[in-house]
PDB file of C-alpha atoms in Angstrom:
ATOM      1  CA  MET A   1      56.230 139.585 181.670  1.00 57.00           C
ATOM      2  CA  ALA A   2      54.938 143.043 180.854  1.00 58.00           C
ATOM      3  CA  GLU A   3      58.365 143.927 179.523  1.00 60.00           C
ATOM      4  CA  LYS A   4      58.341 140.965 177.119  1.00 57.00           C
ATOM      5  CA  LYS A   5      54.878 141.945 175.845  1.00 59.00           C
ATOM      6  CA  ALA A   6      56.008 145.553 175.313  1.00 59.00           C
ATOM      7  CA  THR A   7      59.131 144.405 173.464  1.00 59.00           C
ATOM      8  CA  ALA A   8      57.120 141.958 171.330  1.00 58.00           C
ATOM      9  CA  LYS A   9      54.525 144.660 170.593  1.00 61.00           C
ATOM     10  CA  LYS A  10      57.262 147.111 169.574  1.00 60.00           C
ATOM     11  CA  ALA A  11      58.884 144.505 167.305  1.00 59.00           C
ATOM     12  CA  THR A  12      55.515 143.794 165.665  1.00 60.00           C
ATOM     13  CA  GLU A  13      54.910 147.519 165.141  1.00 62.00           C
ATOM     14  CA  THR A  14      58.378 147.902 163.611  1.00 59.00           C
ATOM     15  CA  LYS A  15      57.747 145.010 161.202  1.00 62.00           C
ATOM     16  CA  ALA A  16      54.363 146.466 160.249  1.00 58.00           C
ATOM     17  CA  ALA A  17      55.906 149.879 159.624  1.00 58.00           C
ATOM     18  CA  ALA A  18      58.651 148.315 157.532  1.00 56.00           C
ATOM     19  CA  ALA A  19      56.067 146.387 155.515  1.00 56.00           C
ATOM     20  CA  LYS A  20      54.169 149.612 154.795  1.00 58.00           C
ATOM     21  CA  LYS A  21      57.354 151.338 153.612  1.00 57.00           C
ATOM     22  CA  THR A  22      58.255 148.689 151.090  1.00 55.00           C
ATOM     23  CA  THR A  23      57.117 149.433 147.619  1.00 53.00           C
ATOM     24  CA  THR A  24      55.717 146.920 145.233  1.00 57.00           C
ATOM     25  CA  VAL A  25      57.500 146.698 141.932  1.00 55.00           C
ATOM     26  CA  LYS A  26      55.190 145.723 139.123  1.00 59.00           C
ATOM     27  CA  LYS A  27      56.518 143.979 136.089  1.00 62.00           C
ATOM     28  CA  ALA A  28      56.132 145.848 132.846  1.00 62.00           C
ATOM     29  CA  ALA A  29      53.301 144.471 130.796  1.00 64.00           C
ATOM     30  CA  ALA A  30      54.420 142.427 127.840  1.00 60.00           C
ATOM     31  CA  PRO A  31      53.714 144.198 124.556  1.00 64.00           C
ATOM     32  CA  LYS A  32      50.488 143.014 123.052  1.00 64.00           C
ATOM     33  CA  ALA A  33      50.582 141.488 119.622  1.00 62.00           C
ATOM     34  CA  ALA A  34      49.570 144.013 117.012  1.00 60.00           C
ATOM     35  CA  ALA A  35      46.047 143.468 115.830  1.00 62.00           C
ATOM     36  CA  LYS A  36      46.008 142.490 112.210  1.00 68.00           C
ATOM     37  CA  ALA A  37      44.163 145.000 110.088  1.00 69.00           C
ATOM     38  CA  VAL A  38      41.278 143.750 108.033  1.00 76.00           C
ATOM     39  CA  LEU A  39      41.446 144.664 104.369  1.00 73.00           C
ATOM     40  CA  ALA A  40      38.090 145.652 102.957  1.00 76.00           C
ATOM     41  CA  ILE A  41      37.857 144.254  99.461  1.00 82.00           C
ATOM     42  CA  ASN A  42      35.421 146.275  97.420  1.00 84.00           C
ATOM     43  CA  ALA A  43      35.581 148.207  94.165  1.00 84.00           C
ATOM     44  CA  GLU A  44      36.065 151.570  95.840  1.00 86.00           C
ATOM     45  CA  ASN A  45      38.932 150.407  98.054  1.00 87.00           C
ATOM     46  CA  ALA A  46      40.597 148.511  95.200  1.00 90.00           C
ATOM     47  CA  GLY A  47      40.410 151.635  93.052  1.00 92.00           C
ATOM     48  CA  PHE A  48      42.026 153.788  95.749  1.00 93.00           C
ATOM     49  CA  LYS A  49      44.820 151.266  96.279  1.00 94.00           C
ATOM     50  CA  ALA A  50      45.353 151.092  92.515  1.00 95.00           C
ATOM     51  CA  GLY A  51      45.774 154.869  92.541  1.00 95.00           C
ATOM     52  CA  ASP A  52      48.309 154.657  95.363  1.00 96.00           C
ATOM     53  CA  VAL A  53      50.264 151.964  93.507  1.00 95.00           C
ATOM     54  CA  TYR A  54      50.131 153.891  90.217  1.00 96.00           C
ATOM     55  CA  GLN A  55      51.385 157.092  91.877  1.00 96.00           C
ATOM     56  CA  ALA A  56      54.253 155.229  93.576  1.00 96.00           C
ATOM     57  CA  LEU A  57      55.340 153.646  90.292  1.00 94.00           C
ATOM     58  CA  ALA A  58      55.040 156.941  88.402  1.00 95.00           C
ATOM     59  CA  ALA A  59      57.094 158.768  91.046  1.00 95.00           C
ATOM     60  CA  ALA A  60      59.794 156.078  90.990  1.00 94.00           C
ATOM     61  CA  GLY A  61      60.027 156.073  87.216  1.00 92.00           C
ATOM     62  CA  LYS A  62      61.423 152.543  87.234  1.00 92.00           C
ATOM     63  CA  ALA A  63      60.354 148.969  87.919  1.00 91.00           C
ATOM     64  CA  LEU A  64      59.766 148.120  91.590  1.00 93.00           C
ATOM     65  CA  THR A  65      59.096 144.982  93.611  1.00 93.00           C
ATOM     66  CA  VAL A  66      55.858 144.587  95.558  1.00 94.00           C
ATOM     67  CA  LYS A  67      57.706 145.367  98.794  1.00 95.00           C
ATOM     68  CA  GLU A  68      59.228 148.520  97.284  1.00 95.00           C
ATOM     69  CA  ILE A  69      55.841 149.666  95.965  1.00 95.00           C
ATOM     70  CA  ALA A  70      54.217 149.085  99.366  1.00 96.00           C
ATOM     71  CA  LYS A  71      56.930 151.121 101.073  1.00 96.00           C
ATOM     72  CA  ALA A  72      56.747 153.951  98.542  1.00 96.00           C
ATOM     73  CA  ALA A  73      52.939 154.083  98.648  1.00 96.00           C
ATOM     74  CA  LYS A  74      52.872 153.685 102.465  1.00 95.00           C
ATOM     75  CA  ILE A  75      50.370 150.828 102.278  1.00 95.00           C
ATOM     76  CA  SER A  76      50.554 147.146 103.231  1.00 93.00           C
ATOM     77  CA  GLU A  77      51.750 144.482 100.813  1.00 93.00           C
ATOM     78  CA  GLU A  78      48.216 143.047 100.715  1.00 93.00           C
ATOM     79  CA  GLU A  79      46.816 146.441  99.694  1.00 94.00           C
ATOM     80  CA  THR A  80      49.586 146.712  97.113  1.00 95.00           C
ATOM     81  CA  LEU A  81      48.582 143.380  95.611  1.00 94.00           C
ATOM     82  CA  LEU A  82      44.943 144.512  95.490  1.00 94.00           C
ATOM     83  CA  GLY A  83      45.952 147.666  93.605  1.00 95.00           C
ATOM     84  CA  LEU A  84      48.283 145.742  91.290  1.00 94.00           C
ATOM     85  CA  GLY A  85      45.492 143.360  90.381  1.00 93.00           C
ATOM     86  CA  TRP A  86      43.276 146.267  89.412  1.00 94.00           C
ATOM     87  CA  LEU A  87      46.025 147.879  87.312  1.00 95.00           C
ATOM     88  CA  PHE A  88      46.961 144.606  85.577  1.00 92.00           C
ATOM     89  CA  LYS A  89      43.311 144.062  84.644  1.00 93.00           C
ATOM     90  CA  GLU A  90      43.214 147.573  83.180  1.00 93.00           C
ATOM     91  CA  GLY A  91      46.402 146.905  81.176  1.00 93.00           C
ATOM     92  CA  LYS A  92      48.321 149.681  82.950  1.00 92.00           C
ATOM     93  CA  LEU A  93      51.265 147.539  84.115  1.00 89.00           C
ATOM     94  CA  ALA A  94      54.042 145.439  82.661  1.00 85.00           C
ATOM     95  CA  ASN A  95      55.833 142.677  84.548  1.00 83.00           C
ATOM     96  CA  ASP A  96      59.368 141.435  83.902  1.00 76.00           C
ATOM     97  CA  GLY A  97      59.124 138.463  86.252  1.00 78.00           C
ATOM     98  CA  GLU A  98      60.136 140.036  89.531  1.00 80.00           C
ATOM     99  CA  LYS A  99      59.459 143.749  89.198  1.00 87.00           C
ATOM    100  CA  VAL A 100      56.472 145.755  88.027  1.00 85.00           C
ATOM    101  CA  THR A 101      56.506 148.902  85.892  1.00 84.00           C
ATOM    102  CA  LEU A 102      53.965 151.095  84.186  1.00 87.00           C
ATOM    103  CA  ALA A 103      53.003 149.936  80.693  1.00 83.00           C
TER     104      ALA A 103
END
């Protein structure tokens, strides 16, 4: 009987040791959705975005789409539209339907 207890105890110790040696593999966290930036709409910000848009159009020297302007100015399309609105109001831009150029 003592032999069976010793064998059972040894088997339990072996299982416990094996359990300690196993490593837990954690799943990689799913990438979080990018937080959407909030665009502050005020005169100062609109003026700065208009400057960015104007500089991008002047550097290109040709008509560009909104997406192309945003890429060249390194700003979002929403910021590009804010700047375009400012420049259209000032009479600085011309539009041929799809693309925008300096007037």
